Amino acid sequence: MPIKLVAAAIIILKGKVLLARRKQGDSHQGFWEFPGGAVEAGETIEECLSRELMEELGVAATVAEVIARNEYRSARGSMDLVALRARVASEEFRLTAHDAIEWVSPCDLGKYKLAPADEPIAAALRERTDLFQS
């Protein structure tokens, strides 16, 4: 089975990062994650993340540099999760794949039930205090 390329958004505002909780009925229901999704054929990772943020949160975004990366393997398959910095055009979110969002301080990320693939990304964010300076 090929490795799936997946983009995750690191959206930072006022020293906190955005987490979103997968809604009921989803295979990862109840888990918190950095929003994003799988890259489709013919799409760059930046295009994917912009599309996913519009689909999942209803916001336009500008995608910037790679912050962290994690290759995750499970019984369901393998993914190369790439976390990219993203800036959103609005804080007015329309949730479609999630039932809640939270702005979380990097030191509090460990208090959330994160999707397993997102845990190393959260650990990397705790080390990158430079990202959270105003």
PDB file of C-alpha atoms in Angstrom:
ATOM      1  CA  MET A   1       0.000   0.000   0.000  1.00  0.00           C
ATOM      2  CA  PRO A   2       1.509   3.379  -0.964  1.00  0.00           C
ATOM      3  CA  ILE A   3       2.241   6.068   1.599  1.00  0.00           C
ATOM      4  CA  LYS A   4      -0.434   8.770   1.575  1.00  0.00           C
ATOM      5  CA  LEU A   5       0.806  12.382   1.585  1.00  0.00           C
ATOM      6  CA  VAL A   6      -1.234  14.443   4.063  1.00  0.00           C
ATOM      7  CA  ALA A   7      -1.072  18.169   4.866  1.00  0.00           C
ATOM      8  CA  ALA A   8      -1.809  19.629   8.307  1.00  0.00           C
ATOM      9  CA  ALA A   9      -2.302  23.314   9.091  1.00  0.00           C
ATOM     10  CA  ILE A  10      -0.377  25.042  11.838  1.00  0.00           C
ATOM     11  CA  ILE A  11      -2.484  28.166  12.352  1.00  0.00           C
ATOM     12  CA  ILE A  12      -1.068  30.387  15.090  1.00  0.00           C
ATOM     13  CA  LEU A  13      -2.797  33.446  16.475  1.00  0.00           C
ATOM     14  CA  LYS A  14      -1.960  35.410  19.636  1.00  0.00           C
ATOM     15  CA  GLY A  15       0.474  32.754  20.862  1.00  0.00           C
ATOM     16  CA  LYS A  16      -1.931  29.831  20.422  1.00  0.00           C
ATOM     17  CA  VAL A  17      -2.363  27.148  17.769  1.00  0.00           C
ATOM     18  CA  LEU A  18      -5.670  25.958  16.336  1.00  0.00           C
ATOM     19  CA  LEU A  19      -6.858  22.417  17.074  1.00  0.00           C
ATOM     20  CA  ALA A  20     -10.043  20.900  15.666  1.00  0.00           C
ATOM     21  CA  ARG A  21     -11.973  17.882  17.020  1.00  0.00           C
ATOM     22  CA  ARG A  22     -13.271  15.300  14.530  1.00  0.00           C
ATOM     23  CA  LYS A  23     -17.053  15.027  14.679  1.00  0.00           C
ATOM     24  CA  GLN A  24     -19.107  11.963  15.593  1.00  0.00           C
ATOM     25  CA  GLY A  25     -19.413   9.383  12.833  1.00  0.00           C
ATOM     26  CA  ASP A  26     -15.863  10.031  11.586  1.00  0.00           C
ATOM     27  CA  SER A  27     -13.293   7.234  11.811  1.00  0.00           C
ATOM     28  CA  HIS A  28     -11.230   9.476  14.134  1.00  0.00           C
ATOM     29  CA  GLN A  29     -14.224  10.867  16.034  1.00  0.00           C
ATOM     30  CA  GLY A  30     -13.366  12.671  19.248  1.00  0.00           C
ATOM     31  CA  PHE A  31      -9.683  13.069  18.394  1.00  0.00           C
ATOM     32  CA  TRP A  32      -8.164  16.541  18.163  1.00  0.00           C
ATOM     33  CA  GLU A  33      -5.985  17.330  15.179  1.00  0.00           C
ATOM     34  CA  PHE A  34      -4.324  20.034  13.192  1.00  0.00           C
ATOM     35  CA  PRO A  35      -6.855  20.469  10.349  1.00  0.00           C
ATOM     36  CA  GLY A  36      -5.947  19.323   6.844  1.00  0.00           C
ATOM     37  CA  GLY A  37      -6.178  16.291   4.626  1.00  0.00           C
ATOM     38  CA  ALA A  38      -4.785  14.104   1.879  1.00  0.00           C
ATOM     39  CA  VAL A  39      -3.113  15.480  -1.223  1.00  0.00           C
ATOM     40  CA  GLU A  40      -5.076  14.650  -4.380  1.00  0.00           C
ATOM     41  CA  ALA A  41      -3.591  13.756  -7.785  1.00  0.00           C
ATOM     42  CA  GLY A  42      -2.058  16.749  -9.555  1.00  0.00           C
ATOM     43  CA  GLU A  43      -2.144  18.905  -6.425  1.00  0.00           C
ATOM     44  CA  THR A  44       0.792  20.432  -4.531  1.00  0.00           C
ATOM     45  CA  ILE A  45       0.830  20.105  -0.764  1.00  0.00           C
ATOM     46  CA  GLU A  46       0.186  23.853  -0.477  1.00  0.00           C
ATOM     47  CA  GLU A  47      -2.814  23.649  -2.818  1.00  0.00           C
ATOM     48  CA  CYS A  48      -4.117  20.697  -0.819  1.00  0.00           C
ATOM     49  CA  LEU A  49      -3.939  22.548   2.467  1.00  0.00           C
ATOM     50  CA  SER A  50      -5.655  25.643   1.048  1.00  0.00           C
ATOM     51  CA  ARG A  51      -8.439  23.440  -0.355  1.00  0.00           C
ATOM     52  CA  GLU A  52      -8.846  21.449   2.850  1.00  0.00           C
ATOM     53  CA  LEU A  53      -9.064  24.584   5.006  1.00  0.00           C
ATOM     54  CA  MET A  54     -11.791  25.942   2.746  1.00  0.00           C
ATOM     55  CA  GLU A  55     -13.662  22.598   2.798  1.00  0.00           C
ATOM     56  CA  GLU A  56     -13.269  21.847   6.530  1.00  0.00           C
ATOM     57  CA  LEU A  57     -13.282  25.329   8.093  1.00  0.00           C
ATOM     58  CA  GLY A  58     -14.725  27.589   5.399  1.00  0.00           C
ATOM     59  CA  VAL A  59     -11.719  29.934   5.389  1.00  0.00           C
ATOM     60  CA  ALA A  60      -9.262  31.093   2.750  1.00  0.00           C
ATOM     61  CA  ALA A  61      -5.656  30.575   3.764  1.00  0.00           C
ATOM     62  CA  THR A  62      -2.136  31.407   2.714  1.00  0.00           C
ATOM     63  CA  VAL A  63       0.201  28.447   3.169  1.00  0.00           C
ATOM     64  CA  ALA A  64       3.844  29.013   4.083  1.00  0.00           C
ATOM     65  CA  GLU A  65       6.790  26.940   5.291  1.00  0.00           C
ATOM     66  CA  VAL A  66       6.963  23.374   6.573  1.00  0.00           C
ATOM     67  CA  ILE A  67       7.061  23.349  10.389  1.00  0.00           C
ATOM     68  CA  ALA A  68       7.301  19.603  11.095  1.00  0.00           C
ATOM     69  CA  ARG A  69       6.860  16.226   9.459  1.00  0.00           C
ATOM     70  CA  ASN A  70       5.893  12.758  10.691  1.00  0.00           C
ATOM     71  CA  GLU A  71       5.772   9.436   8.898  1.00  0.00           C
ATOM     72  CA  TYR A  72       3.002   7.483  10.593  1.00  0.00           C
ATOM     73  CA  ARG A  73       2.188   3.801  10.143  1.00  0.00           C
ATOM     74  CA  SER A  74      -0.917   1.997  11.356  1.00  0.00           C
ATOM     75  CA  ALA A  75      -2.974  -1.060  10.465  1.00  0.00           C
ATOM     76  CA  ARG A  76      -5.005   1.191   8.135  1.00  0.00           C
ATOM     77  CA  GLY A  77      -1.938   2.306   6.160  1.00  0.00           C
ATOM     78  CA  SER A  78       0.952   4.737   6.171  1.00  0.00           C
ATOM     79  CA  MET A  79       1.020   8.480   5.814  1.00  0.00           C
ATOM     80  CA  ASP A  80       3.616  11.184   5.452  1.00  0.00           C
ATOM     81  CA  LEU A  81       2.081  14.002   7.520  1.00  0.00           C
ATOM     82  CA  VAL A  82       3.515  17.399   6.646  1.00  0.00           C
ATOM     83  CA  ALA A  83       2.608  20.280   8.968  1.00  0.00           C
ATOM     84  CA  LEU A  84       2.750  23.661   7.258  1.00  0.00           C
ATOM     85  CA  ARG A  85       2.321  27.149   8.664  1.00  0.00           C
ATOM     86  CA  ALA A  86      -0.937  28.670   7.422  1.00  0.00           C
ATOM     87  CA  ARG A  87      -2.448  32.101   7.841  1.00  0.00           C
ATOM     88  CA  VAL A  88      -6.219  32.376   7.612  1.00  0.00           C
ATOM     89  CA  ALA A  89      -8.067  35.337   6.130  1.00  0.00           C
ATOM     90  CA  SER A  90     -10.792  35.183   8.798  1.00  0.00           C
ATOM     91  CA  GLU A  91     -11.450  33.809  12.268  1.00  0.00           C
ATOM     92  CA  GLU A  92     -15.045  33.062  11.275  1.00  0.00           C
ATOM     93  CA  PHE A  93     -14.970  29.275  10.897  1.00  0.00           C
ATOM     94  CA  ARG A  94     -17.700  27.072   9.416  1.00  0.00           C
ATOM     95  CA  LEU A  95     -17.060  23.546  10.708  1.00  0.00           C
ATOM     96  CA  THR A  96     -17.870  20.641   8.383  1.00  0.00           C
ATOM     97  CA  ALA A  97     -15.520  17.799   9.407  1.00  0.00           C
ATOM     98  CA  HIS A  98     -15.202  18.882  13.044  1.00  0.00           C
ATOM     99  CA  ASP A  99     -17.558  19.607  15.923  1.00  0.00           C
ATOM    100  CA  ALA A 100     -15.291  21.942  17.911  1.00  0.00           C
ATOM    101  CA  ILE A 101     -12.178  24.071  17.647  1.00  0.00           C
ATOM    102  CA  GLU A 102      -9.854  25.379  20.333  1.00  0.00           C
ATOM    103  CA  TRP A 103      -6.966  27.845  20.414  1.00  0.00           C
ATOM    104  CA  VAL A 104      -4.321  26.070  22.505  1.00  0.00           C
ATOM    105  CA  SER A 105      -1.053  27.211  24.066  1.00  0.00           C
ATOM    106  CA  PRO A 106       1.824  24.958  22.970  1.00  0.00           C
ATOM    107  CA  CYS A 107       2.427  23.891  26.582  1.00  0.00           C
ATOM    108  CA  ASP A 108      -1.198  22.658  26.805  1.00  0.00           C
ATOM    109  CA  LEU A 109      -1.174  20.474  23.672  1.00  0.00           C
ATOM    110  CA  GLY A 110      -0.505  17.375  25.779  1.00  0.00           C
ATOM    111  CA  LYS A 111      -3.852  17.841  27.563  1.00  0.00           C
ATOM    112  CA  TYR A 112      -5.785  16.989  24.381  1.00  0.00           C
ATOM    113  CA  LYS A 113      -6.563  13.539  22.976  1.00  0.00           C
ATOM    114  CA  LEU A 114      -4.631  14.084  19.739  1.00  0.00           C
ATOM    115  CA  ALA A 115      -4.822  11.858  16.695  1.00  0.00           C
ATOM    116  CA  PRO A 116      -1.741   9.611  16.942  1.00  0.00           C
ATOM    117  CA  ALA A 117      -0.164  11.003  13.758  1.00  0.00           C
ATOM    118  CA  ASP A 118      -0.460  14.535  15.183  1.00  0.00           C
ATOM    119  CA  GLU A 119       1.320  13.797  18.482  1.00  0.00           C
ATOM    120  CA  PRO A 120       4.878  14.195  17.086  1.00  0.00           C
ATOM    121  CA  ILE A 121       3.771  17.429  15.388  1.00  0.00           C
ATOM    122  CA  ALA A 122       2.542  18.741  18.756  1.00  0.00           C
ATOM    123  CA  ALA A 123       5.850  17.732  20.351  1.00  0.00           C
ATOM    124  CA  ALA A 124       7.741  19.642  17.657  1.00  0.00           C
ATOM    125  CA  LEU A 125       5.564  22.710  18.273  1.00  0.00           C
ATOM    126  CA  ARG A 126       6.373  22.660  21.986  1.00  0.00           C
ATOM    127  CA  GLU A 127      10.046  22.961  20.997  1.00  0.00           C
ATOM    128  CA  ARG A 128       9.420  25.820  18.513  1.00  0.00           C
ATOM    129  CA  THR A 129       8.694  28.674  20.908  1.00  0.00           C
ATOM    130  CA  ASP A 130       9.852  31.094  18.208  1.00  0.00           C
ATOM    131  CA  LEU A 131       6.638  30.403  16.285  1.00  0.00           C
ATOM    132  CA  PHE A 132       4.489  31.690  19.134  1.00  0.00           C
ATOM    133  CA  GLN A 133       6.139  35.081  19.621  1.00  0.00           C
ATOM    134  CA  SER A 134       3.887  37.979  18.650  1.00  0.00           C
TER     135      SER A 134
END
